[in-house]
């Protein structure tokens, strides 16, 4: 389309030659020979489309453009000034396949200890089973001599299982050891075994859980080096003693196990009493501190 100088063009203002009039219906089609609307001197830049039905308002040269509207979920996730951002939830820790810590140390009764065996040697053997938090061998109150039994606190169920598996009825000098644990420890060991049973099933991709016999074989295999170490220590200690054969009758064994059970129960009661006394002592100390603070005021 050719334009003649001085002649008005339909859709254009006579006072502004070359500039189209914007109507409510939208922009007219571009006119051949004229530059685009945004390229005219003094014209505003085209309006960018943000979303369907939304446009960004024009910005004058030198002004800072407004930020685009953020999504609702992004605004809600932004931390408030002065507040502490929440850390992402920690991934659940995977316990070792061999160790499941106890909530509290588990007490094991170790009886039939020969007078020829030192207290340090017994502790060394027990430490082969696992971490020992406390070993206390009873002493005769009249003679102060060490008695034939003591109490060991283990921190792991596997250590308790090893003591029962590798020390009970094993010869030490002229006697065979008697190793027993409290009922609570038995329940903890059973729970630990079930955990190991599930882990073994997953690690070997078994269709069914291992049987009790298969589980025992796996646990013994895992502690094979521990069993050999304990056996070597006992063998060295027993080299000057004849082999002890099972000569005790059922009644004697039953009495010994009953005495072991009673000793464990008594030890449990003593610990509970000591903990209660310690707690009461701590509360009394707090009360004294409060009284001192009041006196200062």
Short mmCIF file of C-alpha atoms in Angstrom, two decimals:
data_model
loop_
_atom_site.label_atom_id
_atom_site.label_comp_id
_atom_site.label_asym_id
_atom_site.label_seq_id
_atom_site.Cartn_x
_atom_site.Cartn_y
_atom_site.Cartn_z
CA UNK A 1 0.00 0.00 0.00
CA UNK A 2 1.46 3.39 -1.06
CA UNK A 3 1.05 6.47 1.16
CA UNK A 4 0.73 9.91 -0.28
CA UNK A 5 2.04 12.85 1.71
CA UNK A 6 -0.71 14.80 3.47
CA UNK A 7 -3.39 12.24 2.84
CA UNK A 8 -5.02 10.61 5.91
CA UNK A 9 -5.02 6.86 6.15
CA UNK A 10 -8.05 5.02 7.57
CA UNK A 11 -7.47 4.06 11.19
CA UNK A 12 -4.93 6.90 11.74
CA UNK A 13 -5.24 10.25 13.48
CA UNK A 14 -4.83 13.21 11.15
CA UNK A 15 -2.77 15.07 13.81
CA UNK A 16 -0.28 12.17 14.18
CA UNK A 17 0.67 11.00 10.73
CA UNK A 18 1.92 7.44 10.63
CA UNK A 19 0.74 6.43 14.14
CA UNK A 20 -2.23 4.01 14.29
CA UNK A 21 -5.06 4.51 16.73
CA UNK A 22 -5.39 1.69 19.33
CA UNK A 23 -9.00 0.65 19.77
CA UNK A 24 -10.53 -1.55 22.45
CA UNK A 25 -10.75 -4.37 19.97
CA UNK A 26 -6.93 -4.60 19.72
CA UNK A 27 -4.27 -3.27 17.37
CA UNK A 28 -5.06 -2.88 13.65
CA UNK A 29 -3.03 -4.88 11.18
CA UNK A 30 0.40 -3.39 10.42
CA UNK A 31 0.52 -1.00 7.48
CA UNK A 32 3.05 -1.66 4.80
CA UNK A 33 5.81 0.87 4.69
CA UNK A 34 5.54 1.77 8.38
CA UNK A 35 7.92 0.46 11.08
CA UNK A 36 6.51 -1.71 13.90
CA UNK A 37 4.67 0.10 16.66
CA UNK A 38 7.40 -0.58 19.24
CA UNK A 39 10.05 0.90 16.95
CA UNK A 40 8.41 4.35 16.64
CA UNK A 41 10.13 7.20 18.53
CA UNK A 42 8.70 7.59 22.05
CA UNK A 43 6.59 4.45 21.78
CA UNK A 44 6.41 2.02 24.74
CA UNK A 45 7.90 -1.47 24.32
CA UNK A 46 5.51 -4.33 23.62
CA UNK A 47 3.81 -5.89 26.64
CA UNK A 48 5.33 -9.31 27.46
CA UNK A 49 2.90 -12.12 28.17
CA UNK A 50 3.42 -13.77 31.56
CA UNK A 51 0.54 -16.21 31.75
CA UNK A 52 -2.66 -16.72 29.84
CA UNK A 53 -4.68 -13.56 30.27
CA UNK A 54 -1.91 -11.71 32.21
CA UNK A 55 0.54 -9.13 30.90
CA UNK A 56 3.41 -7.29 32.52
CA UNK A 57 2.81 -3.53 32.86
CA UNK A 58 5.12 -1.32 30.82
CA UNK A 59 8.30 -0.10 32.48
CA UNK A 60 9.76 3.31 31.85
CA UNK A 61 13.42 3.51 30.89
CA UNK A 62 15.66 3.45 34.00
CA UNK A 63 12.97 2.02 36.31
CA UNK A 64 13.41 -1.36 38.06
CA UNK A 65 10.95 -3.90 36.63
CA UNK A 66 8.63 -5.52 39.20
CA UNK A 67 9.33 -9.13 40.12
CA UNK A 68 7.21 -11.81 38.51
CA UNK A 69 4.50 -13.22 40.78
CA UNK A 70 5.82 -16.28 42.63
CA UNK A 71 3.86 -19.48 42.92
CA UNK A 72 1.75 -19.88 46.03
CA UNK A 73 3.64 -22.93 47.21
CA UNK A 74 7.00 -21.17 46.78
CA UNK A 75 5.81 -18.26 48.90
CA UNK A 76 4.59 -20.54 51.63
CA UNK A 77 7.89 -22.48 51.60
CA UNK A 78 10.02 -19.34 51.97
CA UNK A 79 11.43 -18.94 55.52
CA UNK A 80 10.16 -16.02 57.55
CA UNK A 81 12.79 -13.45 58.44
CA UNK A 82 14.18 -14.11 61.91
CA UNK A 83 12.94 -17.69 62.05
CA UNK A 84 15.15 -20.79 61.97
CA UNK A 85 14.62 -22.84 58.81
CA UNK A 86 13.60 -26.42 59.45
CA UNK A 87 16.19 -29.02 58.53
CA UNK A 88 15.09 -31.83 56.22
CA UNK A 89 14.20 -35.03 58.06
CA UNK A 90 17.23 -37.21 58.61
CA UNK A 91 17.33 -40.55 56.88
CA UNK A 92 16.76 -43.46 59.23
CA UNK A 93 20.05 -44.89 60.41
CA UNK A 94 20.76 -48.49 59.55
CA UNK A 95 22.08 -50.45 62.50
CA UNK A 96 25.05 -52.75 62.07
CA UNK A 97 24.06 -56.23 60.99
CA UNK A 98 25.86 -57.62 64.01
CA UNK A 99 25.15 -55.12 66.76
CA UNK A 100 21.89 -53.74 68.13
CA UNK A 101 22.54 -51.58 71.19
CA UNK A 102 20.56 -52.26 74.33
CA UNK A 103 18.56 -49.54 75.99
CA UNK A 104 20.38 -50.35 79.23
CA UNK A 105 23.39 -52.53 80.06
CA UNK A 106 22.39 -56.17 80.44
CA UNK A 107 23.60 -58.09 83.48
CA UNK A 108 25.04 -61.57 83.06
CA UNK A 109 25.79 -63.95 85.93
CA UNK A 110 29.13 -65.77 85.69
CA UNK A 111 29.48 -68.58 88.23
CA UNK A 112 31.71 -71.54 89.10
CA UNK A 113 34.82 -69.42 88.79
CA UNK A 114 37.90 -71.22 90.09
CA UNK A 115 39.94 -69.65 92.86
CA UNK A 116 42.93 -70.18 90.54
CA UNK A 117 41.54 -67.65 88.08
CA UNK A 118 42.34 -63.98 88.55
CA UNK A 119 39.71 -61.29 88.23
CA UNK A 120 41.57 -59.67 85.32
CA UNK A 121 41.60 -62.91 83.33
CA UNK A 122 37.83 -63.33 83.67
CA UNK A 123 37.30 -59.77 82.48
CA UNK A 124 39.59 -60.31 79.48
CA UNK A 125 37.59 -63.37 78.46
CA UNK A 126 34.31 -61.47 78.84
CA UNK A 127 35.64 -58.57 76.77
CA UNK A 128 36.21 -61.00 73.92
CA UNK A 129 32.42 -61.38 73.78
CA UNK A 130 31.77 -57.66 73.44
CA UNK A 131 31.91 -54.29 75.15
CA UNK A 132 31.84 -54.60 78.94
CA UNK A 133 30.57 -51.58 80.84
CA UNK A 134 31.09 -53.17 84.25
CA UNK A 135 32.52 -56.35 85.77
CA UNK A 136 32.08 -56.97 89.49
CA UNK A 137 33.25 -60.18 91.09
CA UNK A 138 31.77 -60.66 94.54
CA UNK A 139 34.07 -60.87 97.56
CA UNK A 140 33.64 -62.65 100.87
CA UNK A 141 32.80 -59.95 103.47
CA UNK A 142 34.68 -61.87 106.19
CA UNK A 143 37.89 -62.81 104.35
CA UNK A 144 37.77 -60.27 101.46
CA UNK A 145 38.65 -63.13 99.11
CA UNK A 146 37.01 -63.25 95.71
CA UNK A 147 34.08 -65.64 95.49
CA UNK A 148 33.23 -68.05 92.69
CA UNK A 149 30.77 -65.75 90.89
CA UNK A 150 30.40 -62.22 89.57
CA UNK A 151 28.20 -59.95 87.45
CA UNK A 152 29.05 -58.56 84.02
CA UNK A 153 27.18 -55.71 82.30
CA UNK A 154 27.26 -55.91 78.50
CA UNK A 155 26.15 -53.07 76.24
CA UNK A 156 25.14 -55.18 73.23
CA UNK A 157 22.81 -58.17 72.83
CA UNK A 158 25.32 -59.94 70.63
CA UNK A 159 27.85 -59.83 73.47
CA UNK A 160 25.34 -61.47 75.82
CA UNK A 161 24.60 -64.14 73.20
CA UNK A 162 28.32 -64.82 72.76
CA UNK A 163 28.86 -65.20 76.52
CA UNK A 164 26.02 -67.72 76.71
CA UNK A 165 27.16 -69.51 73.56
CA UNK A 166 30.94 -69.64 74.06
CA UNK A 167 31.41 -69.59 77.85
CA UNK A 168 28.52 -71.49 79.44
CA UNK A 169 29.62 -74.99 80.54
CA UNK A 170 33.15 -74.36 79.24
CA UNK A 171 36.02 -75.58 81.43
CA UNK A 172 38.15 -73.00 83.22
CA UNK A 173 40.80 -74.65 85.42
CA UNK A 174 39.10 -77.33 87.54
CA UNK A 175 35.52 -76.10 87.02
CA UNK A 176 33.01 -75.48 84.26
CA UNK A 177 31.61 -71.97 84.01
CA UNK A 178 27.94 -71.26 84.66
CA UNK A 179 26.66 -68.31 82.60
CA UNK A 180 23.10 -67.04 82.98
CA UNK A 181 21.25 -63.83 82.14
CA UNK A 182 18.10 -62.15 83.37
CA UNK A 183 14.75 -62.55 81.65
CA UNK A 184 14.84 -59.07 80.18
CA UNK A 185 18.12 -59.88 78.46
CA UNK A 186 16.61 -63.05 76.95
CA UNK A 187 13.81 -60.99 75.41
CA UNK A 188 16.32 -58.51 74.00
CA UNK A 189 18.39 -61.33 72.51
CA UNK A 190 15.27 -62.83 70.91
CA UNK A 191 14.44 -59.44 69.35
CA UNK A 192 18.02 -59.12 68.09
CA UNK A 193 17.86 -62.60 66.56
CA UNK A 194 14.67 -61.72 64.69
CA UNK A 195 16.32 -58.60 63.32
CA UNK A 196 19.30 -60.64 62.13
CA UNK A 197 16.94 -63.23 60.64
CA UNK A 198 15.25 -60.55 58.48
CA UNK A 199 18.60 -59.01 57.48
CA UNK A 200 19.98 -62.39 56.42
CA UNK A 201 16.85 -63.06 54.35
CA UNK A 202 17.23 -59.73 52.54
CA UNK A 203 21.01 -59.98 52.03
CA UNK A 204 20.70 -63.45 50.50
CA UNK A 205 17.41 -62.76 48.67
CA UNK A 206 15.73 -65.76 50.29
CA UNK A 207 12.07 -66.45 49.70
CA UNK A 208 11.56 -67.47 53.34
CA UNK A 209 13.26 -66.44 56.57
CA UNK A 210 16.10 -68.69 57.79
CA UNK A 211 15.10 -71.43 60.20
CA UNK A 212 16.41 -71.48 63.77
CA UNK A 213 19.15 -73.92 62.76
CA UNK A 214 20.17 -71.82 59.74
CA UNK A 215 20.15 -68.66 61.85
CA UNK A 216 22.34 -70.27 64.51
CA UNK A 217 24.83 -71.34 61.84
CA UNK A 218 24.99 -67.78 60.47
CA UNK A 219 25.47 -66.24 63.93
CA UNK A 220 28.21 -68.73 64.78
CA UNK A 221 29.89 -68.01 61.46
CA UNK A 222 29.83 -64.26 62.15
CA UNK A 223 31.46 -64.82 65.57
CA UNK A 224 33.88 -67.53 64.45
CA UNK A 225 36.99 -65.48 65.21
CA UNK A 226 35.64 -64.60 68.68
CA UNK A 227 34.93 -68.25 69.45
CA UNK A 228 38.45 -69.27 68.42
CA UNK A 229 40.03 -66.52 70.50
CA UNK A 230 38.07 -67.53 73.62
CA UNK A 231 38.82 -71.22 73.07
CA UNK A 232 42.55 -70.44 72.81
CA UNK A 233 42.52 -68.47 76.07
CA UNK A 234 40.70 -71.26 77.93
CA UNK A 235 42.92 -73.96 76.47
CA UNK A 236 46.05 -72.13 77.57
CA UNK A 237 44.66 -71.67 81.07
CA UNK A 238 43.57 -75.32 81.32
CA UNK A 239 46.81 -76.94 80.16
CA UNK A 240 47.84 -77.85 83.76
CA UNK A 241 44.38 -79.16 84.72
CA UNK A 242 42.75 -82.49 83.84
CA UNK A 243 39.62 -82.47 81.75
CA UNK A 244 36.49 -81.95 83.82
CA UNK A 245 33.78 -84.44 82.99
CA UNK A 246 30.08 -84.06 83.60
CA UNK A 247 29.83 -85.68 87.02
CA UNK A 248 27.24 -83.45 88.65
CA UNK A 249 23.77 -84.79 89.13
CA UNK A 250 20.66 -83.01 87.91
CA UNK A 251 19.78 -81.86 91.43
CA UNK A 252 23.10 -80.05 91.93
CA UNK A 253 22.78 -78.27 88.59
CA UNK A 254 19.23 -77.27 89.39
CA UNK A 255 20.34 -75.81 92.73
CA UNK A 256 23.15 -73.87 91.09
CA UNK A 257 20.89 -72.42 88.43
CA UNK A 258 18.36 -71.48 91.10
CA UNK A 259 21.11 -69.73 93.09
CA UNK A 260 22.21 -67.92 89.92
CA UNK A 261 18.65 -66.74 89.27
CA UNK A 262 18.30 -65.47 92.84
CA UNK A 263 21.66 -63.70 92.61
CA UNK A 264 20.60 -61.96 89.39
CA UNK A 265 17.35 -60.82 90.98
CA UNK A 266 19.16 -59.49 94.03
CA UNK A 267 21.68 -57.66 91.82
CA UNK A 268 18.80 -56.11 89.90
CA UNK A 269 17.17 -54.90 93.12
CA UNK A 270 20.46 -53.44 94.35
CA UNK A 271 20.87 -51.50 91.10
CA UNK A 272 17.34 -50.16 91.24
CA UNK A 273 17.85 -49.07 94.85
CA UNK A 274 21.14 -47.38 93.95
CA UNK A 275 19.50 -45.53 91.05
CA UNK A 276 16.62 -44.39 93.27
CA UNK A 277 19.05 -43.19 95.92
CA UNK A 278 21.08 -41.34 93.33
CA UNK A 279 17.94 -39.69 91.99
CA UNK A 280 16.82 -38.66 95.48
CA UNK A 281 20.29 -37.30 96.20
CA UNK A 282 20.19 -35.22 93.03
CA UNK A 283 16.81 -33.77 93.95
CA UNK A 284 18.03 -32.92 97.43
CA UNK A 285 21.04 -31.14 95.98
CA UNK A 286 18.75 -29.08 93.74
CA UNK A 287 16.62 -28.11 96.75
CA UNK A 288 19.72 -26.99 98.64
CA UNK A 289 20.83 -24.88 95.69
CA UNK A 290 17.41 -23.23 95.54
CA UNK A 291 17.54 -22.45 99.28
CA UNK A 292 20.97 -20.86 98.86
CA UNK A 293 19.70 -18.71 96.00
CA UNK A 294 16.77 -17.55 98.14
CA UNK A 295 19.10 -16.63 101.02
CA UNK A 296 21.24 -14.53 98.66
CA UNK A 297 18.18 -12.62 97.51
#
